[in-house]
PDB file of C-alpha atoms in Angstrom:
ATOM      1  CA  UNK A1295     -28.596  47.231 -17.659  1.00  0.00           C
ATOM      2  CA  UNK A1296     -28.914  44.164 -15.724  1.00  0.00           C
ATOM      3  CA  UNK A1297     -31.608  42.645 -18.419  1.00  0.00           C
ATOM      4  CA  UNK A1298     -28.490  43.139 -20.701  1.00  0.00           C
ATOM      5  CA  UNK A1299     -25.925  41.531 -18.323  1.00  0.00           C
ATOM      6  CA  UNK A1300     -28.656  38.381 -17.783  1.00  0.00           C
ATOM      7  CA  UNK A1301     -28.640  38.065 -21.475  1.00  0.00           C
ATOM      8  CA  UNK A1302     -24.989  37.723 -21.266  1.00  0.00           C
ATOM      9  CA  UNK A1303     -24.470  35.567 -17.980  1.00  0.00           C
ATOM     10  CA  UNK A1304     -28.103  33.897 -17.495  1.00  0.00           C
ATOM     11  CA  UNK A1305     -30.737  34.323 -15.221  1.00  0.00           C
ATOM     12  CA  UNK A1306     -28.373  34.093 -12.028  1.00  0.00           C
ATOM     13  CA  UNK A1307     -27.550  37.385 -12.644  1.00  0.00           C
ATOM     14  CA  UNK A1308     -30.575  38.434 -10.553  1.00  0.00           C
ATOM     15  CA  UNK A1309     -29.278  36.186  -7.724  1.00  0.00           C
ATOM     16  CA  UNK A1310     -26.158  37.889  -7.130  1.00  0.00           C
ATOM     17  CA  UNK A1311     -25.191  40.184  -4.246  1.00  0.00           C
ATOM     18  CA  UNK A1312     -25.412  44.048  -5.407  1.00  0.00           C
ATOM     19  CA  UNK A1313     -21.374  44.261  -5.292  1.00  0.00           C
ATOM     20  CA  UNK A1314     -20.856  41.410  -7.870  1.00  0.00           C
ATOM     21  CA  UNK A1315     -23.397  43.039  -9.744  1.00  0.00           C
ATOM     22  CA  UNK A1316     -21.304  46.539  -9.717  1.00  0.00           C
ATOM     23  CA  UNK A1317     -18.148  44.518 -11.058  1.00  0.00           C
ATOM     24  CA  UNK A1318     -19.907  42.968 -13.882  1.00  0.00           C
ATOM     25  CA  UNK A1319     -21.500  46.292 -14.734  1.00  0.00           C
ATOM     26  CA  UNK A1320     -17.670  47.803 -14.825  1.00  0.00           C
ATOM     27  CA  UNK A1321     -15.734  44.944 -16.531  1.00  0.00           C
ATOM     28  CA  UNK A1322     -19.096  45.451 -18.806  1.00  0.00           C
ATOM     29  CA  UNK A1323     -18.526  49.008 -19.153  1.00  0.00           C
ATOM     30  CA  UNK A1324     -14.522  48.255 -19.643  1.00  0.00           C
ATOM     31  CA  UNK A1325     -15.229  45.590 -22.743  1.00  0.00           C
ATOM     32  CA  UNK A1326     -17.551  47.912 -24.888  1.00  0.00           C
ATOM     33  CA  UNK A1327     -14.658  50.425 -24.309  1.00  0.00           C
ATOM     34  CA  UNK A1328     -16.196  53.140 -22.046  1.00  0.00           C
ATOM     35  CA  UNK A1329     -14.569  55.782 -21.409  1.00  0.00           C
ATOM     36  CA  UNK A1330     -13.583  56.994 -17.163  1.00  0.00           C
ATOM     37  CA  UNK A1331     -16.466  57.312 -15.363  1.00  0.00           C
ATOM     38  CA  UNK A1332     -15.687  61.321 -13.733  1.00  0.00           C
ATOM     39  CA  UNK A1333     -17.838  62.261 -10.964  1.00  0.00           C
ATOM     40  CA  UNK A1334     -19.067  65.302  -8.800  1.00  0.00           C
ATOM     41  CA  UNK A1335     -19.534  65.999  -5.201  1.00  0.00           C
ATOM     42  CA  UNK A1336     -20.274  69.310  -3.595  1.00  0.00           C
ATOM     43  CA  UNK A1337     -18.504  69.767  -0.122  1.00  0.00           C
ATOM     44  CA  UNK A1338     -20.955  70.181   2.490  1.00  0.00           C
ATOM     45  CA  UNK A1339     -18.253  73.369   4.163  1.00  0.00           C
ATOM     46  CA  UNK A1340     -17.669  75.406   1.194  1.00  0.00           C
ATOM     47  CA  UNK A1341     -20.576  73.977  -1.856  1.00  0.00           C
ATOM     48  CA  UNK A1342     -17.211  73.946  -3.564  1.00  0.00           C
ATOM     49  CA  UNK A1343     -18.168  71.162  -6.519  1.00  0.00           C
ATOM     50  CA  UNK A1344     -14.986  68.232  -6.863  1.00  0.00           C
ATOM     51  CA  UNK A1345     -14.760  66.349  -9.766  1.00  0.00           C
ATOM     52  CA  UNK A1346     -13.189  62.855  -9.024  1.00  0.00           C
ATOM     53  CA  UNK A1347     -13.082  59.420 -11.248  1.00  0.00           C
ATOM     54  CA  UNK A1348     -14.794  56.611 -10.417  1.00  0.00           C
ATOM     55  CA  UNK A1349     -12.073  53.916  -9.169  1.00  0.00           C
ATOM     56  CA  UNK A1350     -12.582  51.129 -11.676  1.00  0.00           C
ATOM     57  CA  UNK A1351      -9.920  48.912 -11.000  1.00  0.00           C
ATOM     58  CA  UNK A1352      -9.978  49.295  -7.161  1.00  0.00           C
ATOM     59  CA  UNK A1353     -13.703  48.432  -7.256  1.00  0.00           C
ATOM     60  CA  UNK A1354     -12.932  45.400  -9.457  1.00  0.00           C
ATOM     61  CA  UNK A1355     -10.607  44.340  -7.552  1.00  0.00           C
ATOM     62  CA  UNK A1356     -12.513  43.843  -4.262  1.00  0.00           C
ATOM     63  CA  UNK A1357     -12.601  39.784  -3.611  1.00  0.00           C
ATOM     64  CA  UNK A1358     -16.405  38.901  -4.399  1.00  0.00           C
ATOM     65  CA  UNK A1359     -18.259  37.512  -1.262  1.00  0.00           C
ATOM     66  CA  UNK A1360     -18.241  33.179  -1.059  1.00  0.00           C
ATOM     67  CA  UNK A1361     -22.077  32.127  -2.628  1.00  0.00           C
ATOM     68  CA  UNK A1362     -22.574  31.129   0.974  1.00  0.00           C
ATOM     69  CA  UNK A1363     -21.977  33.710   2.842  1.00  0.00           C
ATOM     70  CA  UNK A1364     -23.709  34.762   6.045  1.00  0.00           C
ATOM     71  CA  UNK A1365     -23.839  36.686   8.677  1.00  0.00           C
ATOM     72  CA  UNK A1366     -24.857  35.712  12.304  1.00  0.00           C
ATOM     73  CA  UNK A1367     -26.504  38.430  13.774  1.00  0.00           C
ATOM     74  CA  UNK A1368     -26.917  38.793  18.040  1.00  0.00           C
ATOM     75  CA  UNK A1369     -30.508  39.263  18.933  1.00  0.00           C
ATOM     76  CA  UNK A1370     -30.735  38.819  22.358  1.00  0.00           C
ATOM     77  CA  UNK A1371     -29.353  35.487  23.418  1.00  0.00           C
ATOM     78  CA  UNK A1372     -29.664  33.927  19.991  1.00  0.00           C
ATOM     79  CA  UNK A1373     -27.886  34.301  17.011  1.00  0.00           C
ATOM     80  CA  UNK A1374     -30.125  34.624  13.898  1.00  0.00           C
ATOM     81  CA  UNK A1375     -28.475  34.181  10.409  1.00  0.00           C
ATOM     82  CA  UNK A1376     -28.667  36.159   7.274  1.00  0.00           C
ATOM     83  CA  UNK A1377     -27.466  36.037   3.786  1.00  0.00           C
ATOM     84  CA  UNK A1378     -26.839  38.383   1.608  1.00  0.00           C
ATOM     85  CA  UNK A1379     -29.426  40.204  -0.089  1.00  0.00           C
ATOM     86  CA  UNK A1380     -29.720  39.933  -3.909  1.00  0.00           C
ATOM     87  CA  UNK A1381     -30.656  41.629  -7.272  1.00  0.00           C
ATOM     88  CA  UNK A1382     -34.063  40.154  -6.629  1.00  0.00           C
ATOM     89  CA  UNK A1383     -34.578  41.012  -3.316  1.00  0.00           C
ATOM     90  CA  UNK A1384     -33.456  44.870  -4.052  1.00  0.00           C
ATOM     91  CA  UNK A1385     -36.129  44.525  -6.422  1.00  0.00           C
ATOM     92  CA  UNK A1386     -39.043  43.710  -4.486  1.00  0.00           C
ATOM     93  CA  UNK A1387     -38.294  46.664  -2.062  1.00  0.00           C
ATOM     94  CA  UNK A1388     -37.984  49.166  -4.534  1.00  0.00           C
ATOM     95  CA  UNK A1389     -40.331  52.298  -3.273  1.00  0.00           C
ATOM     96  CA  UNK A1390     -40.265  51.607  -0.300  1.00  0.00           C
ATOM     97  CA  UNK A1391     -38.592  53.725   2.356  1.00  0.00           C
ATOM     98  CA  UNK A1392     -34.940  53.200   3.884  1.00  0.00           C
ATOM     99  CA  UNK A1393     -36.721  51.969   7.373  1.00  0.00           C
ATOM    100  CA  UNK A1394     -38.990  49.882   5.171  1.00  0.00           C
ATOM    101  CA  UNK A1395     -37.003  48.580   2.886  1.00  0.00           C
ATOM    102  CA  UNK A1396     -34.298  47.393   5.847  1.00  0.00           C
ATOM    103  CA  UNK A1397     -36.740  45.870   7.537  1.00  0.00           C
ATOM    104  CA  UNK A1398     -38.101  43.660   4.261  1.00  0.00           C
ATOM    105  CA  UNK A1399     -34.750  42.755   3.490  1.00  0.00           C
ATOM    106  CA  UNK A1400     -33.854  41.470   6.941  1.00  0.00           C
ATOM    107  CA  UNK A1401     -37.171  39.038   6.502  1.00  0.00           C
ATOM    108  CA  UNK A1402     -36.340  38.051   3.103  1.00  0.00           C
ATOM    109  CA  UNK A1403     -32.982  37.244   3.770  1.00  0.00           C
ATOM    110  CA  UNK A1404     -33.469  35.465   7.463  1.00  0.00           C
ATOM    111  CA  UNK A1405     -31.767  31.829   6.982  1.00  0.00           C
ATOM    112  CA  UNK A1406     -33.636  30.724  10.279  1.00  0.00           C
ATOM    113  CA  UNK A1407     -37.025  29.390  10.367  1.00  0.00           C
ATOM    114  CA  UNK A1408     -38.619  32.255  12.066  1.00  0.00           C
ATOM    115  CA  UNK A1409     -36.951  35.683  11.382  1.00  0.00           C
ATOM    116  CA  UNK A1410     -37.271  37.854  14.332  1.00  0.00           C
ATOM    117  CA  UNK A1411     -38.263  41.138  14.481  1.00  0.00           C
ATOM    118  CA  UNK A1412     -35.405  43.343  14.891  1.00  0.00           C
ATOM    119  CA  UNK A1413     -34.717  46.914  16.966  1.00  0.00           C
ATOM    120  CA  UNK A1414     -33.468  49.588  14.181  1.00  0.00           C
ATOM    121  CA  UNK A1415     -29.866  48.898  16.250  1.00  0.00           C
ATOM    122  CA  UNK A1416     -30.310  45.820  15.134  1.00  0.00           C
ATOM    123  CA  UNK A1417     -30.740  46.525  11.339  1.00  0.00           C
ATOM    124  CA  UNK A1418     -27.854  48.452  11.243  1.00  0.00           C
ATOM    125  CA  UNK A1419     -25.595  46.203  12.182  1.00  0.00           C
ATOM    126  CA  UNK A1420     -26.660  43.969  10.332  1.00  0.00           C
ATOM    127  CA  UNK A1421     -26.538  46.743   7.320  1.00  0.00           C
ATOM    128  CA  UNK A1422     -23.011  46.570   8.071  1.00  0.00           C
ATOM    129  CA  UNK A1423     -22.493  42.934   8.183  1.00  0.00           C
ATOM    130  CA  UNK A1424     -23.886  43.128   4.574  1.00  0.00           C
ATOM    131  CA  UNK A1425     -21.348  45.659   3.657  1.00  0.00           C
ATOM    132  CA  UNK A1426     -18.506  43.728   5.005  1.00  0.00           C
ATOM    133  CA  UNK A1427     -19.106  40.879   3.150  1.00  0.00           C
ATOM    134  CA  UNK A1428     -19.648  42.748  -0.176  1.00  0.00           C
ATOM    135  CA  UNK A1429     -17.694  45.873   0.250  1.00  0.00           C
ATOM    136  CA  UNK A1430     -18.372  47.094  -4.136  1.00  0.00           C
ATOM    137  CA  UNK A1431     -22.054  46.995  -2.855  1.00  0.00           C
ATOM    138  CA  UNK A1432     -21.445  50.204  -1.139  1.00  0.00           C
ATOM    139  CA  UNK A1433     -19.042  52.202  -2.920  1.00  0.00           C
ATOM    140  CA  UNK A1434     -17.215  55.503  -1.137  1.00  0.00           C
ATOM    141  CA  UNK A1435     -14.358  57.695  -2.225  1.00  0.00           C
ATOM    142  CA  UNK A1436     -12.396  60.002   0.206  1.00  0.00           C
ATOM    143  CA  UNK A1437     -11.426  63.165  -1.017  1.00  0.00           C
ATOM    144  CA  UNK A1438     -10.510  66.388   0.373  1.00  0.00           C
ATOM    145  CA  UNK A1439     -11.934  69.607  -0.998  1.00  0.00           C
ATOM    146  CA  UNK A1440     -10.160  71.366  -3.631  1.00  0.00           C
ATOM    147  CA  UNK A1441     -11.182  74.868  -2.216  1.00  0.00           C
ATOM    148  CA  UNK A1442     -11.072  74.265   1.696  1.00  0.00           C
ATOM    149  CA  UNK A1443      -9.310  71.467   2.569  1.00  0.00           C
ATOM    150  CA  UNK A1444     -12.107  69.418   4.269  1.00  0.00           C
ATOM    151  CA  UNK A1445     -12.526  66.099   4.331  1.00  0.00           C
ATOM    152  CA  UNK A1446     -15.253  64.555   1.828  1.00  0.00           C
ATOM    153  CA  UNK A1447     -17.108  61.506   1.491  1.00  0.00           C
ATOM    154  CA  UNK A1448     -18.860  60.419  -2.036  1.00  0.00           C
ATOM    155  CA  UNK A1449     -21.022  58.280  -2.276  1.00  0.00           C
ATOM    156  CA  UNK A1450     -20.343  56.251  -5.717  1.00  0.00           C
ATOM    157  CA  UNK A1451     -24.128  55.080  -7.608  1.00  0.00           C
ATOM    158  CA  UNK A1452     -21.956  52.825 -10.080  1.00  0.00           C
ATOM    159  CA  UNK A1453     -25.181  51.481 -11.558  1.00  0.00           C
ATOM    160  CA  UNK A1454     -26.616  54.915 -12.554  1.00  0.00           C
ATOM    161  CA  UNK A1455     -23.528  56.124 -13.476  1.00  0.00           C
ATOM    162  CA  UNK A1456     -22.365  53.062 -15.616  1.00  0.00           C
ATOM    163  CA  UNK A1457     -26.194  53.229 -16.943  1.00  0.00           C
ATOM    164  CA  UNK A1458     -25.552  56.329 -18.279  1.00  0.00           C
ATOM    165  CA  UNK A1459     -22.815  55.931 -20.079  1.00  0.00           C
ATOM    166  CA  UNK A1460     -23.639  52.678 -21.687  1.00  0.00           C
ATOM    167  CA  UNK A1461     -26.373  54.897 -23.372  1.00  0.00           C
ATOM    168  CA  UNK A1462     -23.688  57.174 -24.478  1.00  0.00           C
ATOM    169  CA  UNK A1463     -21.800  54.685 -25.590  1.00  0.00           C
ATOM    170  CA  UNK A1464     -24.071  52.630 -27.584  1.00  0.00           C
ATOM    171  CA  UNK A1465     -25.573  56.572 -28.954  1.00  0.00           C
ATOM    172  CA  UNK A1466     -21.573  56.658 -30.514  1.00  0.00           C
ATOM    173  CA  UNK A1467     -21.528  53.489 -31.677  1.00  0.00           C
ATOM    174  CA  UNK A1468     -24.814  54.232 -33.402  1.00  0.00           C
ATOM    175  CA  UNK A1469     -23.635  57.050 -35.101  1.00  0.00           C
ATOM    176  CA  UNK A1470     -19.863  55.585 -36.028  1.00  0.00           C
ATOM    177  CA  UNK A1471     -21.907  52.719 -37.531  1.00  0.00           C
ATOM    178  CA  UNK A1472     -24.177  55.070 -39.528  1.00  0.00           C
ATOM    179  CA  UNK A1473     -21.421  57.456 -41.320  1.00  0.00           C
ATOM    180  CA  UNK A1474     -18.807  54.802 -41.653  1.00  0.00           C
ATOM    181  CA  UNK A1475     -22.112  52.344 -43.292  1.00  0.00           C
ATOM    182  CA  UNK A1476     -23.531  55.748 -45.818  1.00  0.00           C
ATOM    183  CA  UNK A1477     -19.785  56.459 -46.684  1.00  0.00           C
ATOM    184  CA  UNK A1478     -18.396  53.079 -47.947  1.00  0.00           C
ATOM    185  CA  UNK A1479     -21.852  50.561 -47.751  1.00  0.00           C
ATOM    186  CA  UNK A1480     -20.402  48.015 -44.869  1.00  0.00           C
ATOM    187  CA  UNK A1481     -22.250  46.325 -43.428  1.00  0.00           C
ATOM    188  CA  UNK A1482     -23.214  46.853 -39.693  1.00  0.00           C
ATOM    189  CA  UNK A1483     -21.486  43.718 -38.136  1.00  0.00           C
ATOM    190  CA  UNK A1484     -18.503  44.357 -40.621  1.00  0.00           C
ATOM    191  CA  UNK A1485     -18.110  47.603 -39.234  1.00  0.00           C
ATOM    192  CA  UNK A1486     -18.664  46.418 -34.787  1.00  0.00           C
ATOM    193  CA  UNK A1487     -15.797  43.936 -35.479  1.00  0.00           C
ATOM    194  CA  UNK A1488     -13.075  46.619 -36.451  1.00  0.00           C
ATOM    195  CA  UNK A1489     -11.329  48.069 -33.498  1.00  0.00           C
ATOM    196  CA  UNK A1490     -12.621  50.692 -31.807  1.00  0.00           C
ATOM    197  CA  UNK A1491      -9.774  52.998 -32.333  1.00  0.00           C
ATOM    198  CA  UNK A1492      -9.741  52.438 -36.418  1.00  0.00           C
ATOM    199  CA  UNK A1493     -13.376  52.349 -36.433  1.00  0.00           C
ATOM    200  CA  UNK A1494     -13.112  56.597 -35.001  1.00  0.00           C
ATOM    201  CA  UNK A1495     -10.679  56.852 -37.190  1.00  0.00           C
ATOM    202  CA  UNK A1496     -12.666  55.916 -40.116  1.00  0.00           C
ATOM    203  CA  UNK A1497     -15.066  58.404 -39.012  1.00  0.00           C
ATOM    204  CA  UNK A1498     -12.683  61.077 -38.331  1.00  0.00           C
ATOM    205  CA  UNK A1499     -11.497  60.912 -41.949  1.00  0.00           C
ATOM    206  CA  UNK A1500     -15.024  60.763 -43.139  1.00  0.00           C
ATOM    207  CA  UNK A1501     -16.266  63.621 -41.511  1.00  0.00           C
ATOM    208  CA  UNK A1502     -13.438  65.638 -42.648  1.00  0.00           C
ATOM    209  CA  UNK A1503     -13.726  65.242 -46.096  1.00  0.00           C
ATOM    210  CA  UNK A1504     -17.696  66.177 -45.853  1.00  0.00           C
ATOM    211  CA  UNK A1505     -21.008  64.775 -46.430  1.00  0.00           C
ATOM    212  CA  UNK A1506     -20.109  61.081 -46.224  1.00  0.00           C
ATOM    213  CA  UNK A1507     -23.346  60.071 -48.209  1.00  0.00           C
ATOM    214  CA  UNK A1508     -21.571  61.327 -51.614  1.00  0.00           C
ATOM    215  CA  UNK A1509     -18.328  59.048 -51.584  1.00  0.00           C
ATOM    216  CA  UNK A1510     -18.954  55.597 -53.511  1.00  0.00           C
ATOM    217  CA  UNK A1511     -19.008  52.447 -51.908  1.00  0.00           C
ATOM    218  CA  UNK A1512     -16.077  50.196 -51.294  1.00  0.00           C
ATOM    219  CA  UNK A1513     -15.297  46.555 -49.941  1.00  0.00           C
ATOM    220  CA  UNK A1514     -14.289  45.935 -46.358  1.00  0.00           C
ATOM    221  CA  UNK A1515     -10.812  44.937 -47.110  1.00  0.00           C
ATOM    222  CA  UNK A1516     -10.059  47.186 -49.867  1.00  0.00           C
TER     223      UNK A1516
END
């Protein structure tokens, strides 16, 4: 996914915060005409399983963080600043462990000459100072169980789940392409450029009449 959105926006891509890089992923996921991104949590009182959507637009909307953000962190008597950790810098932690991985971020992101080294109290405030400067990097939806009442907190992966359904998406267009292509001979970028909803029409019709191999072929605009 994000080699796709660098093909689209540049290299920078991997330079922006992990928020930004949610809202691209959605407004992404919104101009290949995905569908609503449904979701599951199981409440911790009951195991009861609640289905929920994914809050597109609300996520979209957050403000993205300034480039030049910062935060200045309280370490003792000094204040050290940070900025915000990238694409690339998620990157070269990945494996490591949540301790770990905190720790190597704070480093890599240290604006300061020397970054110091910092008391797990410290890393989580400063986890939060990240998240408070790019609130879609940490996504959460409150619900309240369906089956007992209580309150429940999801936890919102919008990479994995947009991910996912970008390979569903392109697996439909795929196939739309193939039957609308065997039943009239259009070509492939002929058929992309129709609209999605009369392109599932065509197929619709197609697939009601039968095998879609044994119709002759036909011009686009005819």
């Amino acid at each position: 996914m994000t080699a796709l959105l660098v093909a689209l926006h540049g290299d920078g891509v991997r330079r922006s915060p992990l928020g930004v890089h949610h809202q691209r992923m959605l407004r992404l996921h919104g101009q290949i005409g995905g569908r609503a991104l449904d979701a599951v949590v199981t409440c911790a009182r009951c195991s009861t399983e609640n289905e929920f959507a994914v809050p597109i637009g609300a996520i979209c909307a957050v403000p993205e963080p300034a480039t030049d953000a910062e935060v200045a962190l309280a370490v003792g008597v000094a204040l050290v600043r940070y900025r915000l950790p990238t694409l690339s810098d998620l990157a070269a932690i990945s494996g490591m462990s949540v301790p770990e991985g905190l720790a190597s971020l704070a480093a890599r992101t240290c604006l300061d000459d020397e970054a110091p080294e910092l008391a797990d109290g410290d890393i989580g405030r400063l986890a939060e100072a990240w998240e408070e400067l790019d609130p879609a990097a940490a996504v959460q939806v409150d619900l309240v169980c369906a089956e007992c009442r209580a309150d429940v907190v999801a936890d919102v992966a919008v990479a994995e789940f947009v991910a996912d359904e970008l390979d569903r998406t392109v697996d439909g267009l795929v196939h739309q392409v193939d039957v609308v292509a065997r039943a009239y001979g259009w070509s492939e970028d002929a058929i992309l450029a129709l609209p999605a909803q009369r392109r599932r029409r065509y197929v619709e019709l197609i697939e009601q009449r039968g095998d879609p191999s044994a119709f002759p072929l036909a011009a686009v605009g005819s």
